[in-house]
Amino acid sequence: MNQSVLRRGRNLVLPILVGLLISLGLATPILADGKTASGNQGAVSSRSAISSEVGVDIMRQGGNAVDAAVAVGFAKAVTYPSAGNIGGGGFMVIHLEDGTVLTQDHREKAPAAAHRDMFLDEDGEVDRTRALFSAQASGVPGSVAGMLDALERHGKLSRETVMAPAIRLAEEGFPLNEDLASGFNRVAESMQDYPASLALFTNDGQPWQAGDLWVQTDLANTLKRISADGRDGFYGGETADLLVAEMERLGGLITHQDLQEYEVAWREPARGSYRGYQIWSMPPPSSGGALIVQMLNMLEPYDLGAFGPGRAETVHLMVEAQRRAYADRAEHLGDPDFYDVPMEMLMDKDYASYRFRDFNPQKASRSEDVGAGMWPEETLETTHYSVVDGNGMAVSVTTTLNLGYGNRIVVPGAGFLLNNEMDDFSAKPGEPNVYGLLGGEANKIEPGKRMLSSMSPTIVTRDGSPVLVTGSPGGSTIINTVFQMIINVLDHDMTVAEAVAHPRLHHQWQPNVIRYEAGAITDPARSKLEEMGHVGLMESEGLGGDSFTIGDANSIRIFPDGRLEAASDPRNAGGAAAF
Ligand code: DON
């Protein structure tokens, strides 16, 4: 029996959505109706309530967590187009029933015609508009290859079964909620050059309203081709023809050969331990796993739980760990197929204590001046979802187009948005990207290379069983969000809903500022931190929202008795479902 608990953020549109899902045969009325849900046979937490319900329904049909994760992934390409995608890429961490943990990299790759200086203008300066808002901004998409490969290797249900809900949602439509309608209306302005984008994100030139039925016929047809032909339905045939035609029209670089040659990579997980728990996260080309393990290693000798969240001692420790880890990111991290990333060193406990040897409990250290960083002003979007079934299988997926709605280009006739992930490369050494992140040699543009990422889907286990499945969007803040999720649950004994909702802070070495949500640092702690020499403390107004970079940590806690508690982030719309 479903034990859904609605704690906060009741979404008035949800009953309409659930009604639609029921009429589509995708849900039953007793499924979760809110931000948190619990059960013991399956749970999903994601940024799209409809997609969470899709995932739970797939498990009800006998699917495992991988079947459900793939169904959620395709559904989110329909129900959450700013970040859910088939035109982008992501990472997947899978905990199998036997305790094995696998990490799958379906990050986009630079097309063969890409080159190091492709985003420099004639003065040698980075042309950020081209790096973000042009056909050249797109890497070769990896999401479809990733989802299909995971399904073939570890799913139980057919491709047709897991893709059916996404196809129905695209073909028959679903009513837009306020969140989606307002997002479309905001982004439409930046899509004026792309009629296929305007055709989707405006209602015949007019703004969309909450409650309008949103039908995506071209996307439904693309999904049908994938359902029928597998990866050839995307990387070959009509879909590939449409994508390459748009590239040729707009001067983009992706060719048929790039699409054909795209391969998923299964990689050795980034692995560490923290207070008797095992941490499994994404290795390069993500920087997340290495940094999370390194930061936890630095903090393990200190009793954060005794200090308490938001206190000066805790924040000082966290910020000093973040400062050092993000400095390592800029120097050492890139695609391991092209650059020798010193993973063993970065995740070694002795290295962490060496790195932390100059930590002064009374005084802030100073970030070295390696070039000015800047905070992003763009609307940012990535999305994370967590799935757990009743048999010990857990899946943690973070997926993105990079910025919300990627480069804004919908492939005409194919109905999906393209990513602008090429900006995650270091276009010029010492020049910060849109997240203010620095990089150099390790992350320079090279043909066929994957751009460095911060996406950090993570699973925490104890004695071979999953305990916490977590991850987040938020560009450079992703790593610190996951870091704080782990600390909140393991050190501060928060429930998963409390841990997800708890205000967060972020420091990334450069720029040397501590940005925090109200409540993440108490007022007395702020004064004390400033006395210790911390600079640039910035309290952000309000939580979440599209322009706020701290993301939705949609997470699931698994208890030894099999109970599953799923919590979607109260910062934004979205939902958890369980049974
Ligand atoms: O892979 C990365 O690190 C970035 N492309 C993620 C972008 C992101 O999280 C934006 N959103 N919230």
Coordinates of C-alpha atoms and ligand atoms in Angstrom, one line a residue:
M1 CA 0.0 0.0 0.0
N2 CA 1.3 3.4 -0.9
Q3 CA 2.3 5.5 2.0
S4 CA 2.7 8.8 0.3
V5 CA 3.2 11.7 2.6
L6 CA 2.7 15.2 1.4
R7 CA 4.9 17.5 3.5
R8 CA 5.0 20.7 1.6
G9 CA 4.7 22.4 -1.7
R10 CA 1.3 20.9 -2.7
N11 CA 1.0 21.5 -6.4
L12 CA -2.5 22.4 -7.4
V13 CA -1.9 21.2 -11.0
L14 CA -0.9 17.8 -9.9
P15 CA -4.4 16.4 -9.5
I16 CA -5.0 17.3 -13.2
L17 CA -1.8 15.6 -14.2
V18 CA -2.5 12.5 -12.2
G19 CA -6.0 12.5 -13.8
L20 CA -4.4 12.6 -17.2
L21 CA -2.0 9.9 -16.4
I22 CA -4.8 7.7 -15.1
S23 CA -6.6 8.3 -18.4
L24 CA -3.4 7.3 -20.2
G25 CA -3.1 4.2 -18.1
L26 CA 0.1 5.4 -16.6
A27 CA -0.9 5.8 -13.0
T28 CA -3.3 4.6 -10.4
P29 CA -5.0 7.0 -8.1
I30 CA -3.2 5.9 -5.0
L31 CA 0.3 6.9 -6.2
A32 CA 2.2 9.7 -4.6
D33 CA 0.7 13.1 -4.8
G34 CA 3.6 15.3 -3.6
K35 CA 7.1 16.1 -2.9
T36 CA 7.9 13.1 -0.7
A37 CA 6.7 9.5 -0.9
S38 CA 7.6 6.3 0.7
G39 CA 7.1 2.6 0.0
N40 CA 9.1 -0.6 -0.2
Q41 CA 8.8 -1.8 -3.7
G42 CA 10.0 1.1 -5.8
A43 CA 10.6 4.8 -5.5
V44 CA 11.4 7.7 -7.9
S45 CA 12.3 11.3 -7.2
S46 CA 12.6 13.7 -10.1
R47 CA 12.0 17.2 -11.3
S48 CA 8.9 16.0 -13.1
A49 CA 6.0 14.6 -11.1
I50 CA 4.6 13.0 -14.3
S51 CA 7.9 11.3 -15.0
S52 CA 8.2 10.0 -11.4
E53 CA 4.8 8.4 -11.8
V54 CA 5.9 6.8 -15.1
G55 CA 8.9 5.3 -13.4
V56 CA 6.9 3.8 -10.5
D57 CA 4.4 2.5 -13.0
I58 CA 7.1 0.7 -14.9
M59 CA 8.2 -1.0 -11.7
R60 CA 4.6 -2.0 -11.0
Q61 CA 4.7 -3.7 -14.4
G62 CA 7.6 -5.9 -13.2
G63 CA 10.4 -3.6 -14.3
N64 CA 13.5 -3.1 -12.2
A65 CA 15.2 0.2 -11.3
V66 CA 17.1 0.4 -14.7
D67 CA 13.8 -0.1 -16.6
A68 CA 12.3 2.6 -14.6
A69 CA 15.2 5.0 -14.9
V70 CA 15.2 4.6 -18.7
A71 CA 11.4 5.1 -18.8
V72 CA 11.9 8.3 -16.6
G73 CA 14.7 9.5 -18.8
F74 CA 12.6 9.3 -22.0
A75 CA 9.5 10.7 -20.2
K76 CA 11.5 13.7 -19.0
A77 CA 12.6 14.4 -22.6
V78 CA 8.9 15.0 -23.1
T79 CA 7.8 16.5 -19.8
Y80 CA 10.8 18.6 -18.8
P81 CA 12.3 19.8 -22.0
S82 CA 14.6 22.5 -20.5
A83 CA 16.9 19.7 -19.3
G84 CA 15.3 16.3 -19.8
N85 CA 16.5 15.4 -23.2
I86 CA 17.5 13.2 -26.1
G87 CA 19.7 15.9 -27.6
G88 CA 22.1 16.1 -24.6
G89 CA 24.0 13.7 -22.4
G90 CA 24.6 12.6 -18.9
F91 CA 25.9 10.1 -16.4
M92 CA 24.3 7.1 -14.7
V93 CA 25.4 5.3 -11.6
I94 CA 23.9 1.8 -11.1
H95 CA 23.9 -0.3 -8.0
L96 CA 23.1 -3.9 -9.0
E97 CA 21.3 -6.4 -6.8
D98 CA 24.6 -8.2 -6.1
G99 CA 26.2 -5.1 -4.8
T100 CA 28.3 -4.3 -7.9
V101 CA 28.3 -0.6 -8.7
L102 CA 28.7 0.6 -12.4
T103 CA 29.1 4.0 -13.8
Q104 CA 28.0 4.8 -17.3
D105 CA 29.2 7.9 -19.2
H106 CA 26.9 9.1 -22.0
R107 CA 28.3 12.6 -22.0
E108 CA 28.3 14.4 -25.3
K109 CA 31.5 14.3 -27.4
A110 CA 33.2 17.1 -29.4
P111 CA 32.5 16.5 -33.1
A112 CA 35.5 15.4 -35.3
A113 CA 35.7 18.9 -36.8
A114 CA 36.0 20.6 -33.4
H115 CA 39.3 22.2 -32.6
R116 CA 41.0 24.0 -29.6
D117 CA 40.4 27.5 -30.7
M118 CA 37.0 27.2 -32.2
F119 CA 35.3 29.6 -29.9
L120 CA 38.0 32.3 -30.1
D121 CA 37.3 35.5 -32.1
E122 CA 39.8 37.3 -34.3
D123 CA 41.3 39.0 -31.2
G124 CA 41.8 35.7 -29.4
E125 CA 38.9 36.3 -27.0
V126 CA 36.3 33.8 -26.2
D127 CA 33.1 34.3 -28.2
R128 CA 30.7 33.2 -25.5
T129 CA 27.6 33.7 -27.7
R130 CA 29.0 31.2 -30.2
A131 CA 30.1 28.8 -27.4
L132 CA 26.6 28.8 -25.9
F133 CA 24.0 29.9 -28.5
S134 CA 24.9 28.5 -31.9
A135 CA 24.8 25.1 -33.7
Q136 CA 28.5 24.8 -33.0
A137 CA 27.8 24.8 -29.3
S138 CA 26.4 21.3 -29.5
G139 CA 28.3 18.2 -28.7
V140 CA 27.3 14.8 -30.2
P141 CA 24.4 13.8 -28.1
G142 CA 24.8 10.7 -25.8
S143 CA 21.5 10.3 -23.9
V144 CA 19.8 7.9 -26.3
A145 CA 22.9 5.6 -26.6
G146 CA 23.2 5.7 -22.8
M147 CA 19.7 4.8 -22.0
L148 CA 19.4 2.1 -24.6
D149 CA 22.7 0.5 -23.6
A150 CA 21.8 0.5 -19.9
L151 CA 18.4 -1.1 -20.7
E152 CA 19.9 -3.8 -22.9
R153 CA 22.5 -4.7 -20.3
H154 CA 20.6 -4.4 -17.1
G155 CA 16.9 -3.9 -17.8
K156 CA 14.2 -6.6 -17.9
L157 CA 11.5 -5.0 -20.0
S158 CA 11.5 -4.3 -23.7
R159 CA 12.5 -1.0 -25.3
E160 CA 8.9 -0.7 -26.6
T161 CA 7.5 -1.1 -23.1
V162 CA 9.7 1.4 -21.3
M163 CA 9.4 4.0 -24.1
A164 CA 5.6 3.7 -24.5
P165 CA 4.8 6.3 -21.7
A166 CA 7.1 8.9 -23.2
I167 CA 5.6 8.3 -26.7
R168 CA 2.0 8.6 -25.3
L169 CA 2.8 11.8 -23.4
A170 CA 4.4 13.4 -26.6
E171 CA 1.6 12.2 -28.9
E172 CA -1.4 12.8 -26.8
G173 CA 0.0 15.7 -24.9
F174 CA -0.2 16.7 -21.3
P175 CA -1.5 19.8 -19.6
L176 CA 1.3 22.3 -18.9
N177 CA 1.7 23.4 -15.3
E178 CA 2.6 26.9 -14.3
D179 CA 6.3 25.9 -14.0
L180 CA 6.6 24.7 -17.6
A181 CA 4.3 27.4 -19.1
S182 CA 6.2 30.3 -17.5
G183 CA 9.6 28.7 -18.4
F184 CA 8.5 28.4 -22.1
N185 CA 7.3 32.0 -22.1
R186 CA 10.6 33.2 -20.7
V187 CA 12.8 31.3 -23.1
A188 CA 10.7 31.9 -26.3
E189 CA 12.3 35.4 -26.7
S190 CA 15.7 33.8 -27.2
M191 CA 14.4 31.4 -29.9
Q192 CA 13.3 34.0 -32.5
D193 CA 15.8 32.7 -35.1
Y194 CA 14.5 29.1 -34.9
P195 CA 11.0 28.6 -36.2
A196 CA 10.9 24.9 -35.1
S197 CA 11.7 26.1 -31.5
L198 CA 9.1 28.8 -31.6
A199 CA 6.6 26.2 -32.9
L200 CA 7.0 24.2 -29.7
F201 CA 7.6 26.8 -27.1
T202 CA 4.9 29.3 -28.2
N203 CA 1.2 28.5 -28.7
D204 CA 1.1 29.6 -32.3
G205 CA 3.1 32.7 -31.5
Q206 CA 1.2 33.4 -28.3
P207 CA 2.3 32.6 -24.7
W208 CA 1.4 29.2 -23.3
Q209 CA -0.9 29.1 -20.3
A210 CA -1.0 26.7 -17.4
G211 CA -3.6 24.0 -18.2
D212 CA -3.0 24.1 -22.0
L213 CA -2.5 20.7 -23.6
W214 CA 1.1 20.5 -25.0
V215 CA 1.4 18.0 -27.9
Q216 CA 4.8 17.2 -29.4
T217 CA 4.1 15.3 -32.6
D218 CA 7.6 15.5 -34.1
L219 CA 9.2 14.3 -30.9
A220 CA 6.6 11.5 -30.7
N221 CA 7.7 10.4 -34.1
T222 CA 11.4 10.5 -33.2
L223 CA 10.7 8.5 -30.1
K224 CA 8.8 6.0 -32.2
R225 CA 11.8 5.6 -34.5
I226 CA 14.0 5.0 -31.5
S227 CA 11.5 2.5 -30.0
A228 CA 11.3 0.6 -33.3
D229 CA 15.0 0.7 -34.4
G230 CA 17.0 1.2 -31.2
R231 CA 20.0 3.4 -31.5
D232 CA 19.7 3.5 -35.3
G233 CA 16.4 5.3 -34.8
F234 CA 18.4 8.3 -33.5
Y235 CA 22.0 8.0 -34.7
G236 CA 20.9 6.9 -38.2
G237 CA 17.9 7.1 -40.6
E238 CA 15.5 10.0 -40.6
T239 CA 16.4 11.5 -37.2
A240 CA 20.1 11.7 -38.1
D241 CA 19.2 13.2 -41.5
L242 CA 17.1 15.9 -39.8
L243 CA 19.8 16.7 -37.2
V244 CA 22.6 16.8 -39.8
A245 CA 20.5 18.9 -42.2
E246 CA 20.0 21.5 -39.4
M247 CA 23.7 21.4 -38.6
E248 CA 24.5 22.1 -42.3
R249 CA 21.9 24.9 -42.5
L250 CA 23.3 26.6 -39.4
G251 CA 27.1 26.0 -39.7
G252 CA 27.2 23.4 -37.0
L253 CA 29.8 20.6 -36.9
I254 CA 28.0 17.3 -36.2
T255 CA 28.1 14.9 -39.1
H256 CA 26.5 11.5 -39.9
Q257 CA 29.9 10.0 -39.0
D258 CA 30.0 11.7 -35.6
L259 CA 26.6 10.3 -34.8
Q260 CA 27.4 6.8 -36.1
E261 CA 30.6 6.7 -34.1
Y262 CA 29.2 7.9 -30.8
E263 CA 29.9 5.3 -28.1
V264 CA 28.9 5.1 -24.4
A265 CA 31.7 4.5 -22.0
W266 CA 31.4 2.3 -18.8
R267 CA 34.0 3.5 -16.4
E268 CA 35.5 2.6 -13.0
P269 CA 33.4 4.4 -10.4
A270 CA 34.9 7.2 -8.3
R271 CA 35.0 5.5 -5.0
G272 CA 35.7 6.5 -1.4
S273 CA 34.6 5.9 2.1
Y274 CA 33.2 8.2 4.8
R275 CA 32.6 7.2 8.4
G276 CA 32.0 3.6 7.5
Y277 CA 29.9 4.3 4.4
Q278 CA 31.0 3.8 0.8
I279 CA 30.6 6.6 -1.6
W280 CA 30.2 5.7 -5.3
S281 CA 30.1 8.5 -7.8
M282 CA 30.9 9.6 -11.3
P283 CA 34.6 9.6 -12.4
P284 CA 36.0 11.8 -15.2
P285 CA 34.9 13.2 -17.5
S286 CA 32.9 14.3 -14.4
S287 CA 34.9 16.2 -11.8
G288 CA 32.1 15.4 -9.3
G289 CA 33.1 12.0 -7.8
A290 CA 36.8 12.9 -7.3
L291 CA 36.0 16.2 -5.6
I292 CA 33.2 14.8 -3.4
V293 CA 35.5 12.0 -2.2
Q294 CA 38.4 14.4 -1.7
M295 CA 36.2 16.8 0.3
L296 CA 34.8 14.1 2.5
N297 CA 38.3 12.7 3.1
M298 CA 39.4 16.2 4.3
L299 CA 36.5 16.5 6.7
E300 CA 36.4 12.9 8.0
P301 CA 38.8 13.7 11.0
Y302 CA 36.4 16.4 12.2
D303 CA 33.1 15.8 14.1
L304 CA 30.8 17.9 12.0
G305 CA 27.8 16.4 13.7
A306 CA 28.9 17.8 17.0
F307 CA 29.4 21.3 15.6
G308 CA 26.0 21.2 13.9
P309 CA 24.8 22.6 10.5
G310 CA 25.2 26.2 9.7
R311 CA 27.7 26.8 12.6
A312 CA 31.0 28.7 11.9
E313 CA 33.2 25.7 12.6
T314 CA 31.2 23.5 10.2
V315 CA 31.0 26.1 7.4
H316 CA 34.7 27.0 7.8
L317 CA 35.7 23.3 7.4
M318 CA 33.4 22.9 4.4
V319 CA 34.5 26.1 2.6
E320 CA 38.2 25.3 3.1
A321 CA 37.7 21.8 1.7
Q322 CA 35.7 23.2 -1.2
R323 CA 38.4 25.8 -1.9
R324 CA 41.1 23.2 -2.2
A325 CA 39.1 20.7 -4.2
Y326 CA 37.9 23.1 -6.8
A327 CA 41.4 24.4 -7.3
D328 CA 42.4 20.8 -8.1
R329 CA 39.5 20.6 -10.5
A330 CA 40.9 23.4 -12.7
E331 CA 44.3 21.8 -12.9
H332 CA 43.8 18.1 -13.0
L333 CA 40.4 17.2 -14.4
G334 CA 39.4 16.4 -18.0
D335 CA 38.4 13.5 -20.2
P336 CA 40.5 10.5 -19.1
D337 CA 40.5 9.2 -22.7
F338 CA 42.6 12.3 -23.6
Y339 CA 44.3 13.4 -20.4
D340 CA 45.9 11.4 -17.6
V341 CA 43.8 12.4 -14.6
P342 CA 45.5 11.5 -11.3
M343 CA 42.4 9.9 -9.8
E344 CA 44.2 7.8 -7.2
M345 CA 46.0 10.8 -5.8
L346 CA 42.8 12.9 -5.8
M347 CA 40.8 10.3 -3.9
D348 CA 43.6 9.2 -1.5
K349 CA 43.0 9.9 2.2
D350 CA 46.7 10.8 2.7
Y351 CA 46.6 13.2 -0.2
A352 CA 43.5 14.9 1.5
S353 CA 45.3 15.3 4.8
Y354 CA 48.4 16.6 2.9
R355 CA 46.1 19.1 1.0
F356 CA 44.4 20.1 4.3
R357 CA 47.7 20.4 6.3
D358 CA 47.6 24.2 6.1
F359 CA 44.0 24.3 7.3
N360 CA 43.8 26.8 10.2
P361 CA 40.8 26.3 12.4
Q362 CA 40.8 30.0 13.3
K363 CA 41.5 31.6 10.0
A364 CA 40.3 31.6 6.4
S365 CA 43.0 30.8 3.7
R366 CA 43.1 32.9 0.5
S367 CA 42.3 31.6 -2.9
E368 CA 45.2 32.2 -5.2
D369 CA 44.6 34.6 -8.0
V370 CA 44.4 32.5 -11.2
G371 CA 42.0 34.7 -13.2
A372 CA 38.7 36.2 -12.4
G373 CA 35.7 33.9 -12.0
M374 CA 32.2 35.2 -12.3
W375 CA 28.8 34.0 -11.3
P376 CA 26.5 32.8 -14.0
E377 CA 23.6 35.0 -14.9
E378 CA 22.0 32.6 -17.3
T379 CA 19.1 30.4 -16.6
L380 CA 20.7 27.1 -15.8
E381 CA 19.2 23.8 -16.2
T382 CA 20.3 20.2 -15.7
T383 CA 18.2 17.6 -14.0
H384 CA 18.7 14.7 -11.6
Y385 CA 16.6 11.7 -10.8
S386 CA 17.0 8.8 -8.4
V387 CA 15.3 5.4 -8.8
V388 CA 15.3 2.5 -6.4
D389 CA 13.4 -0.8 -6.7
G390 CA 12.5 -3.3 -4.0
N391 CA 15.3 -5.7 -4.8
G392 CA 18.4 -3.7 -4.0
M393 CA 18.8 -2.1 -7.4
A394 CA 19.4 1.7 -7.5
V395 CA 20.0 4.1 -10.3
S396 CA 21.2 7.7 -10.0
V397 CA 21.1 9.8 -13.2
T398 CA 22.0 13.4 -13.9
T399 CA 21.4 14.6 -17.4
T400 CA 21.6 17.9 -19.2
L401 CA 21.6 20.1 -22.3
N402 CA 23.9 22.4 -20.3
L403 CA 22.0 25.7 -20.1
G404 CA 18.2 25.5 -19.8
Y405 CA 16.8 24.6 -23.3
G406 CA 20.5 24.1 -24.5
N407 CA 21.4 26.2 -27.5
R408 CA 17.6 26.9 -28.0
I409 CA 17.7 25.0 -31.4
V410 CA 14.9 22.4 -31.9
V411 CA 15.8 20.1 -34.7
P412 CA 13.1 20.9 -37.3
G413 CA 11.0 17.8 -37.9
A414 CA 12.6 15.9 -35.1
G415 CA 11.1 17.9 -32.2
F416 CA 14.0 17.9 -29.7
L417 CA 16.4 20.6 -28.4
L418 CA 20.2 20.5 -28.9
N419 CA 22.7 20.8 -26.2
N420 CA 25.3 23.6 -25.8
E421 CA 27.7 21.4 -23.9
M422 CA 30.8 22.6 -25.9
D423 CA 31.0 25.5 -23.5
D424 CA 32.0 23.1 -20.7
F425 CA 35.4 22.8 -22.4
S426 CA 38.0 25.3 -21.5
A427 CA 37.8 27.5 -24.6
K428 CA 40.9 29.4 -23.5
P429 CA 43.2 28.6 -20.5
G430 CA 42.4 30.8 -17.5
E431 CA 39.1 32.0 -19.0
P432 CA 36.2 31.0 -16.8
N433 CA 33.2 29.3 -18.5
V434 CA 29.6 30.2 -17.9
Y435 CA 29.8 28.7 -14.4
G436 CA 32.9 30.8 -13.5
L437 CA 34.9 27.5 -13.6
L438 CA 38.5 27.7 -14.7
G439 CA 40.4 25.1 -16.7
G440 CA 43.4 24.6 -18.9
E441 CA 45.2 21.9 -20.8
A442 CA 43.3 19.0 -19.3
N443 CA 40.0 20.3 -20.6
K444 CA 41.0 21.9 -23.9
I445 CA 38.8 21.2 -26.9
E446 CA 39.9 18.2 -29.0
P447 CA 37.9 16.2 -31.6
G448 CA 36.0 13.3 -30.1
K449 CA 36.8 14.4 -26.5
R450 CA 34.2 14.7 -23.7
M451 CA 34.0 18.1 -22.0
L452 CA 34.6 18.2 -18.2
S453 CA 31.4 18.0 -16.2
S454 CA 30.4 18.7 -12.6
M455 CA 27.4 16.3 -12.8
S456 CA 27.8 13.9 -9.8
P457 CA 25.1 11.2 -9.6
T458 CA 26.0 9.3 -6.5
I459 CA 25.0 6.3 -4.5
V460 CA 26.1 5.8 -0.8
T461 CA 26.2 2.2 0.4
R462 CA 26.8 0.4 3.7
D463 CA 27.9 -3.2 3.8
G464 CA 27.0 -3.6 0.1
S465 CA 23.5 -2.2 0.3
P466 CA 22.4 1.2 -0.9
V467 CA 21.6 3.8 1.7
L468 CA 21.2 7.0 -0.2
V469 CA 20.7 7.8 -3.9
T470 CA 21.4 11.4 -4.7
G471 CA 22.6 14.0 -7.2
S472 CA 21.6 17.4 -8.5
P473 CA 21.7 20.0 -11.3
G474 CA 23.3 23.4 -10.7
G475 CA 26.5 23.7 -12.8
S476 CA 29.5 24.2 -10.5
T477 CA 27.3 23.9 -7.4
I478 CA 26.3 20.3 -8.2
I479 CA 29.4 18.9 -6.5
N480 CA 28.8 20.9 -3.3
T481 CA 25.1 20.0 -3.3
V482 CA 25.9 16.3 -3.3
F483 CA 28.7 16.8 -0.7
Q484 CA 26.1 18.6 1.5
M485 CA 23.5 15.9 1.0
I486 CA 25.9 13.3 2.3
I487 CA 26.9 15.4 5.3
N488 CA 23.3 16.3 6.1
V489 CA 22.3 12.6 6.2
L490 CA 25.4 11.0 7.6
D491 CA 26.7 13.8 10.0
H492 CA 23.6 15.8 10.8
D493 CA 21.1 12.9 11.0
M494 CA 18.6 14.6 8.8
T495 CA 15.7 12.7 7.1
V496 CA 16.1 12.7 3.3
A497 CA 13.3 15.3 3.0
E498 CA 15.1 17.6 5.5
A499 CA 18.4 17.0 3.9
V500 CA 17.1 17.9 0.4
A501 CA 15.3 21.0 1.7
H502 CA 18.1 22.2 4.0
P503 CA 19.7 25.5 2.8
R504 CA 23.0 25.1 1.1
L505 CA 26.2 27.0 0.6
H506 CA 28.8 27.1 -2.2
H507 CA 32.4 28.0 -2.6
Q508 CA 34.4 27.1 -5.7
W509 CA 37.9 28.4 -5.0
Q510 CA 37.5 31.1 -7.6
P511 CA 35.8 33.5 -7.3
N512 CA 36.6 33.7 -3.6
V513 CA 33.1 34.1 -2.4
I514 CA 30.7 32.0 -0.2
R515 CA 27.3 32.1 -1.7
Y516 CA 24.6 30.7 0.5
E517 CA 20.9 30.2 0.8
A518 CA 19.2 31.9 3.8
G519 CA 19.7 29.7 6.9
A520 CA 22.8 27.8 5.6
I521 CA 25.0 30.0 7.8
T522 CA 23.6 31.3 11.0
D523 CA 24.0 35.1 11.6
P524 CA 26.4 34.6 14.5
A525 CA 28.4 32.1 12.4
R526 CA 28.6 34.7 9.5
S527 CA 30.1 37.3 11.8
K528 CA 32.6 34.7 13.2
L529 CA 33.5 33.6 9.7
E530 CA 34.2 37.2 8.6
E531 CA 36.4 37.6 11.7
M532 CA 38.3 34.5 10.6
G533 CA 39.0 36.2 7.3
H534 CA 36.3 34.7 5.0
V535 CA 35.3 37.2 2.4
G536 CA 32.5 37.6 0.0
L537 CA 29.7 36.0 2.0
M538 CA 26.6 36.5 -0.1
E539 CA 23.2 35.4 1.1
S540 CA 20.9 34.7 -1.9
E541 CA 17.4 35.9 -1.8
G542 CA 14.8 33.1 -1.9
L543 CA 15.2 29.5 -2.7
G544 CA 15.4 27.8 -6.0
G545 CA 13.7 29.4 -9.0
D546 CA 15.0 29.2 -12.5
S547 CA 17.7 31.8 -12.1
F548 CA 19.2 30.4 -9.0
T549 CA 22.0 28.0 -9.4
I550 CA 21.6 25.7 -6.4
G551 CA 19.7 22.8 -7.8
D552 CA 17.2 20.1 -7.1
A553 CA 18.7 17.2 -5.2
N554 CA 16.0 14.7 -5.9
S555 CA 17.0 11.8 -3.6
I556 CA 16.0 8.5 -2.1
R557 CA 16.9 7.1 1.3
I558 CA 16.9 3.3 1.7
F559 CA 16.6 1.8 5.2
P560 CA 17.9 -1.6 6.4
D561 CA 14.3 -2.9 6.7
G562 CA 13.7 -2.1 3.0
R563 CA 11.7 1.1 3.5
L564 CA 12.3 3.7 0.7
E565 CA 11.8 7.4 1.3
A566 CA 11.9 9.6 -1.8
A567 CA 12.1 13.4 -1.6
S568 CA 11.9 15.8 -4.5
D569 CA 13.4 19.2 -3.9
P570 CA 11.0 21.8 -2.5
R571 CA 13.0 24.5 -4.4
N572 CA 11.1 23.8 -7.6
A573 CA 8.2 21.8 -9.1
G574 CA 8.7 18.1 -9.4
G575 CA 7.6 15.1 -7.5
A576 CA 8.4 11.9 -5.7
A577 CA 6.4 8.6 -6.2
A578 CA 6.7 5.3 -4.4
F579 CA 4.7 2.1 -3.8
Ligands
DON1 O1 28.1 19.1 -17.0 C1 28.1 20.1 -16.4 O2 28.8 20.3 -15.4 C2 27.2 21.3 -16.8 N1 26.9 21.2 -18.2 C3 25.9 21.1 -16.0 C4 24.9 22.3 -16.3 C5 24.0 22.5 -15.2 O3 24.0 21.8 -14.2 C6 23.1 23.6 -15.4 N2 22.1 23.6 -14.4 N3 21.4 23.7 -13.6

